[in-house]
Short mmCIF file of C-alpha atoms in Angstrom, two decimals:
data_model
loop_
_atom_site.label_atom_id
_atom_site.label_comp_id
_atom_site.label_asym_id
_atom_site.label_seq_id
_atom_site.Cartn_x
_atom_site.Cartn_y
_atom_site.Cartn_z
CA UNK A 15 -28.53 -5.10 7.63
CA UNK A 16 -26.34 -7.04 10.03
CA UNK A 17 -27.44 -7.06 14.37
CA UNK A 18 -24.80 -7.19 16.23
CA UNK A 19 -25.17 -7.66 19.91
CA UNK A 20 -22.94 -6.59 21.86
CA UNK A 21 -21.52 -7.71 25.68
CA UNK A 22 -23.70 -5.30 27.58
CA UNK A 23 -27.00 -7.33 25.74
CA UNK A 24 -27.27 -4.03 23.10
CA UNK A 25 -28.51 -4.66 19.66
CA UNK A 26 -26.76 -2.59 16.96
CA UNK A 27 -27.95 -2.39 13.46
CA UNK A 28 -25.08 -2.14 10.69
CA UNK A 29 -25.02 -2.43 6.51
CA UNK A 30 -23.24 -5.42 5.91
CA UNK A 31 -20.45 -4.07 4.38
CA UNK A 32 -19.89 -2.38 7.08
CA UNK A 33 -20.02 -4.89 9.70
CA UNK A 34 -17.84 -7.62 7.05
CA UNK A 35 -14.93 -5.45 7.43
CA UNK A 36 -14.72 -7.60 10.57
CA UNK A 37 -13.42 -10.93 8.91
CA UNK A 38 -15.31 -12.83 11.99
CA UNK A 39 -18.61 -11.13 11.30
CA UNK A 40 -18.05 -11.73 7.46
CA UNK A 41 -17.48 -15.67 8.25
CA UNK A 42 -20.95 -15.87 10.40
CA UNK A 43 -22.82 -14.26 7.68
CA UNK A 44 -21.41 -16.07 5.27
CA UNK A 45 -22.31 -19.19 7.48
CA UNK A 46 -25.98 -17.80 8.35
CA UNK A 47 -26.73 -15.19 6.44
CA UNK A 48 -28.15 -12.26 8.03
CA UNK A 49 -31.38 -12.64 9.83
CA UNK A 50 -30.07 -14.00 13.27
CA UNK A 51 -28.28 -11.77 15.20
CA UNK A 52 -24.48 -12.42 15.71
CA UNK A 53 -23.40 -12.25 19.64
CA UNK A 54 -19.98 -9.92 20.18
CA UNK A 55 -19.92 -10.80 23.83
CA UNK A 56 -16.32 -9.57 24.01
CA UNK A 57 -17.10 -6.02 23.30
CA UNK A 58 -19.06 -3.49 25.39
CA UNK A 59 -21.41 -1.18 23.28
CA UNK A 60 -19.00 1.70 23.52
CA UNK A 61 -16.17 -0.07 22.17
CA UNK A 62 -18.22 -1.60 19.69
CA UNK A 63 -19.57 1.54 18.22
CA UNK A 64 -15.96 2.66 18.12
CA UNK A 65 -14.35 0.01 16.30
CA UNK A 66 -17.85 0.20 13.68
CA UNK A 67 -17.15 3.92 13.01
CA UNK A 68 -13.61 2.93 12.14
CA UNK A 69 -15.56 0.42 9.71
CA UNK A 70 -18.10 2.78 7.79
CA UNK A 71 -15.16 4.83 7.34
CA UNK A 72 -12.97 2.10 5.79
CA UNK A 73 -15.74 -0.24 4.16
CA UNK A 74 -14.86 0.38 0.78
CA UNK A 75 -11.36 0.82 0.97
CA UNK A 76 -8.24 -0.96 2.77
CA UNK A 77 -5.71 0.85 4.42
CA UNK A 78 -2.63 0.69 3.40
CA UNK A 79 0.04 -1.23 5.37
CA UNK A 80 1.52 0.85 8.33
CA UNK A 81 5.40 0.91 8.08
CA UNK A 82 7.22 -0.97 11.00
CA UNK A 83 9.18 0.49 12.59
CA UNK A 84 7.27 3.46 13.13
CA UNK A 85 9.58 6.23 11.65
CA UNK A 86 7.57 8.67 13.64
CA UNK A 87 6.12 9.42 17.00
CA UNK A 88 3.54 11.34 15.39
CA UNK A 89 0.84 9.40 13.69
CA UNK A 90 -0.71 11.54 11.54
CA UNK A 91 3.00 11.50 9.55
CA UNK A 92 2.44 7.92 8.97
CA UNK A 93 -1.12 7.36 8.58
CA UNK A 94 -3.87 9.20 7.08
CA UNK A 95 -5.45 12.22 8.86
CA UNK A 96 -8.74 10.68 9.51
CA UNK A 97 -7.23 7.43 11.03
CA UNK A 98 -4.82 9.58 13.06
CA UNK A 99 -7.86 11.49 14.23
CA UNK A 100 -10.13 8.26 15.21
CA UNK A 101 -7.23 6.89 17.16
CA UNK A 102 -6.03 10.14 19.00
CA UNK A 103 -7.14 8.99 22.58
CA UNK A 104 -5.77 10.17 25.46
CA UNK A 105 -7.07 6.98 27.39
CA UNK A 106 -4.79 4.16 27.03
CA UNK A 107 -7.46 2.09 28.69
CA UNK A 108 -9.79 2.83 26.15
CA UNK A 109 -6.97 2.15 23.43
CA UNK A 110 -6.32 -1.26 24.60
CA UNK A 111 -9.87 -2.16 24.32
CA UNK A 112 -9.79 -1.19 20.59
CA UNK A 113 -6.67 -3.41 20.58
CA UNK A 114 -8.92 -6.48 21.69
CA UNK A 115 -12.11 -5.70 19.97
CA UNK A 116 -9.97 -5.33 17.08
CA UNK A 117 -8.54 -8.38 17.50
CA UNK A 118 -11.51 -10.61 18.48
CA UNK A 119 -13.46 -8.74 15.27
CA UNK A 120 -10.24 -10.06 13.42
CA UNK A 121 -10.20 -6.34 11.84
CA UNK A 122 -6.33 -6.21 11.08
CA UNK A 123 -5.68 -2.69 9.99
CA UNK A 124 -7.82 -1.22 12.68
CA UNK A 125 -5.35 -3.78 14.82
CA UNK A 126 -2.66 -2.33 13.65
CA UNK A 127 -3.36 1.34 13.35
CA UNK A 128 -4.29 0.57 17.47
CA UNK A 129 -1.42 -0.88 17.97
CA UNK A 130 0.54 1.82 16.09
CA UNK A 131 -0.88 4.44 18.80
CA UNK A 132 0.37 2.54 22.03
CA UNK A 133 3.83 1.91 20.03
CA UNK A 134 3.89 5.59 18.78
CA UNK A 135 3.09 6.57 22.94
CA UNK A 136 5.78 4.41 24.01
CA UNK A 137 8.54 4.89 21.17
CA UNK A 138 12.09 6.58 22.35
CA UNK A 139 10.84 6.52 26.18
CA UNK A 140 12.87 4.55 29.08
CA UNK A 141 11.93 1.18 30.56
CA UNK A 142 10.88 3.26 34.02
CA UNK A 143 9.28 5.83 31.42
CA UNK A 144 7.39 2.94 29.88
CA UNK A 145 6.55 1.20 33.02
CA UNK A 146 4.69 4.49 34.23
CA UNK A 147 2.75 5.00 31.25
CA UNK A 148 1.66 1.39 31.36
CA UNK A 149 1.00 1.23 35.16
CA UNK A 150 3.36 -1.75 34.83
CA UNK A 151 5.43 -2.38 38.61
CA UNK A 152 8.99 -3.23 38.49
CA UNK A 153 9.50 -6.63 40.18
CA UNK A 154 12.97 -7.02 39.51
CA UNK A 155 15.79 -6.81 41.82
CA UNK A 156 18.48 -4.74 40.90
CA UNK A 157 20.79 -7.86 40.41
CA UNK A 158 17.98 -9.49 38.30
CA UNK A 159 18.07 -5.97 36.36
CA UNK A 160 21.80 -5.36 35.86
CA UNK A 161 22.06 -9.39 34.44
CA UNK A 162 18.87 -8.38 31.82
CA UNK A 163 20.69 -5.27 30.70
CA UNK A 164 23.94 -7.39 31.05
CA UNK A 165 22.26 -10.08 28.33
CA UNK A 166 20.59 -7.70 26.12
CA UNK A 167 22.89 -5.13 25.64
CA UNK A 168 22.64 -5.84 21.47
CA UNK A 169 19.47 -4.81 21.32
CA UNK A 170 20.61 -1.07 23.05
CA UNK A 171 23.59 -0.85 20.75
CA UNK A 172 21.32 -0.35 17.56
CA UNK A 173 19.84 3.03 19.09
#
């Protein structure tokens, strides 16, 4: 067993093959072995448990690759249905937290089936569409707009 602590000071117990999907974890171990615990202070308990379901599912098995550019705004046509499942969350919040635990835990195909979701929420919608979604504020003039759309019209044409 592997004891992970997480950033909220909460010790979680987990097989090692579970917790190794996480290349980081696997390198500590593999560095000093099991008995210490190994510090996730990027990751709050919640997120933590999360991202280590995602691992007993997937410990002895590797996802395949997920096909860029999504052909699909509906994940559970490109991935399987339990992946499509575990990452069907209505809280974008919660999502992007997945996206850094995932990241920090250096756990690439839960990386990429998070960052599959946000790309699959996002996919055919408008830049003001996206912006809402995303809480992100428009500080662009309209001049500063135009010249964007003006210098990136390429990437528009292929739609």
């Amino acid at each position: 067993k592997v004891k992970l602590v997480s950033a909220d000071g909460d010790i979680i117990e987990v097989e090692e093959e579970v917790a190794t999907k996480s290349q980081l974890i696997k390198n500590m171990v593999e560095d000093t072995g099991t008995e210490e615990e190994i510090p996730v202070p990027n990751v709050k308990t919640a997120i933590l448990n999360k991202v280590l379901e995602y691992c007993e599912k997937h410990k002895s098995d590797n996802p395949p690759e997920i096909e860029k550019p999504l052909k699909s705004n509906n994940l559970y046509e490109i991935v399987n249905e339990w992946d499509a499942k575990y990452i069907d969350i209505e809280n974008l919040e919660e999502i992007f937290e997945i996206i850094l635990a995932a990241n920090y835990l250096d756990i690439k195909s839960l990386l990429d089936l998070s960052c599959a979701k946000v790309a699959s929420i996002i996919k055919g919608k408008t830049p003001e569409e996206i912006r809402k979604i995303l809480n992100i504020v428009n500080d662009f003039t309209p001049e500063e707009e135009a010249q964007i759309r003006e210098e990136n019209k390429w990437a528009e044409e292929s739609s």
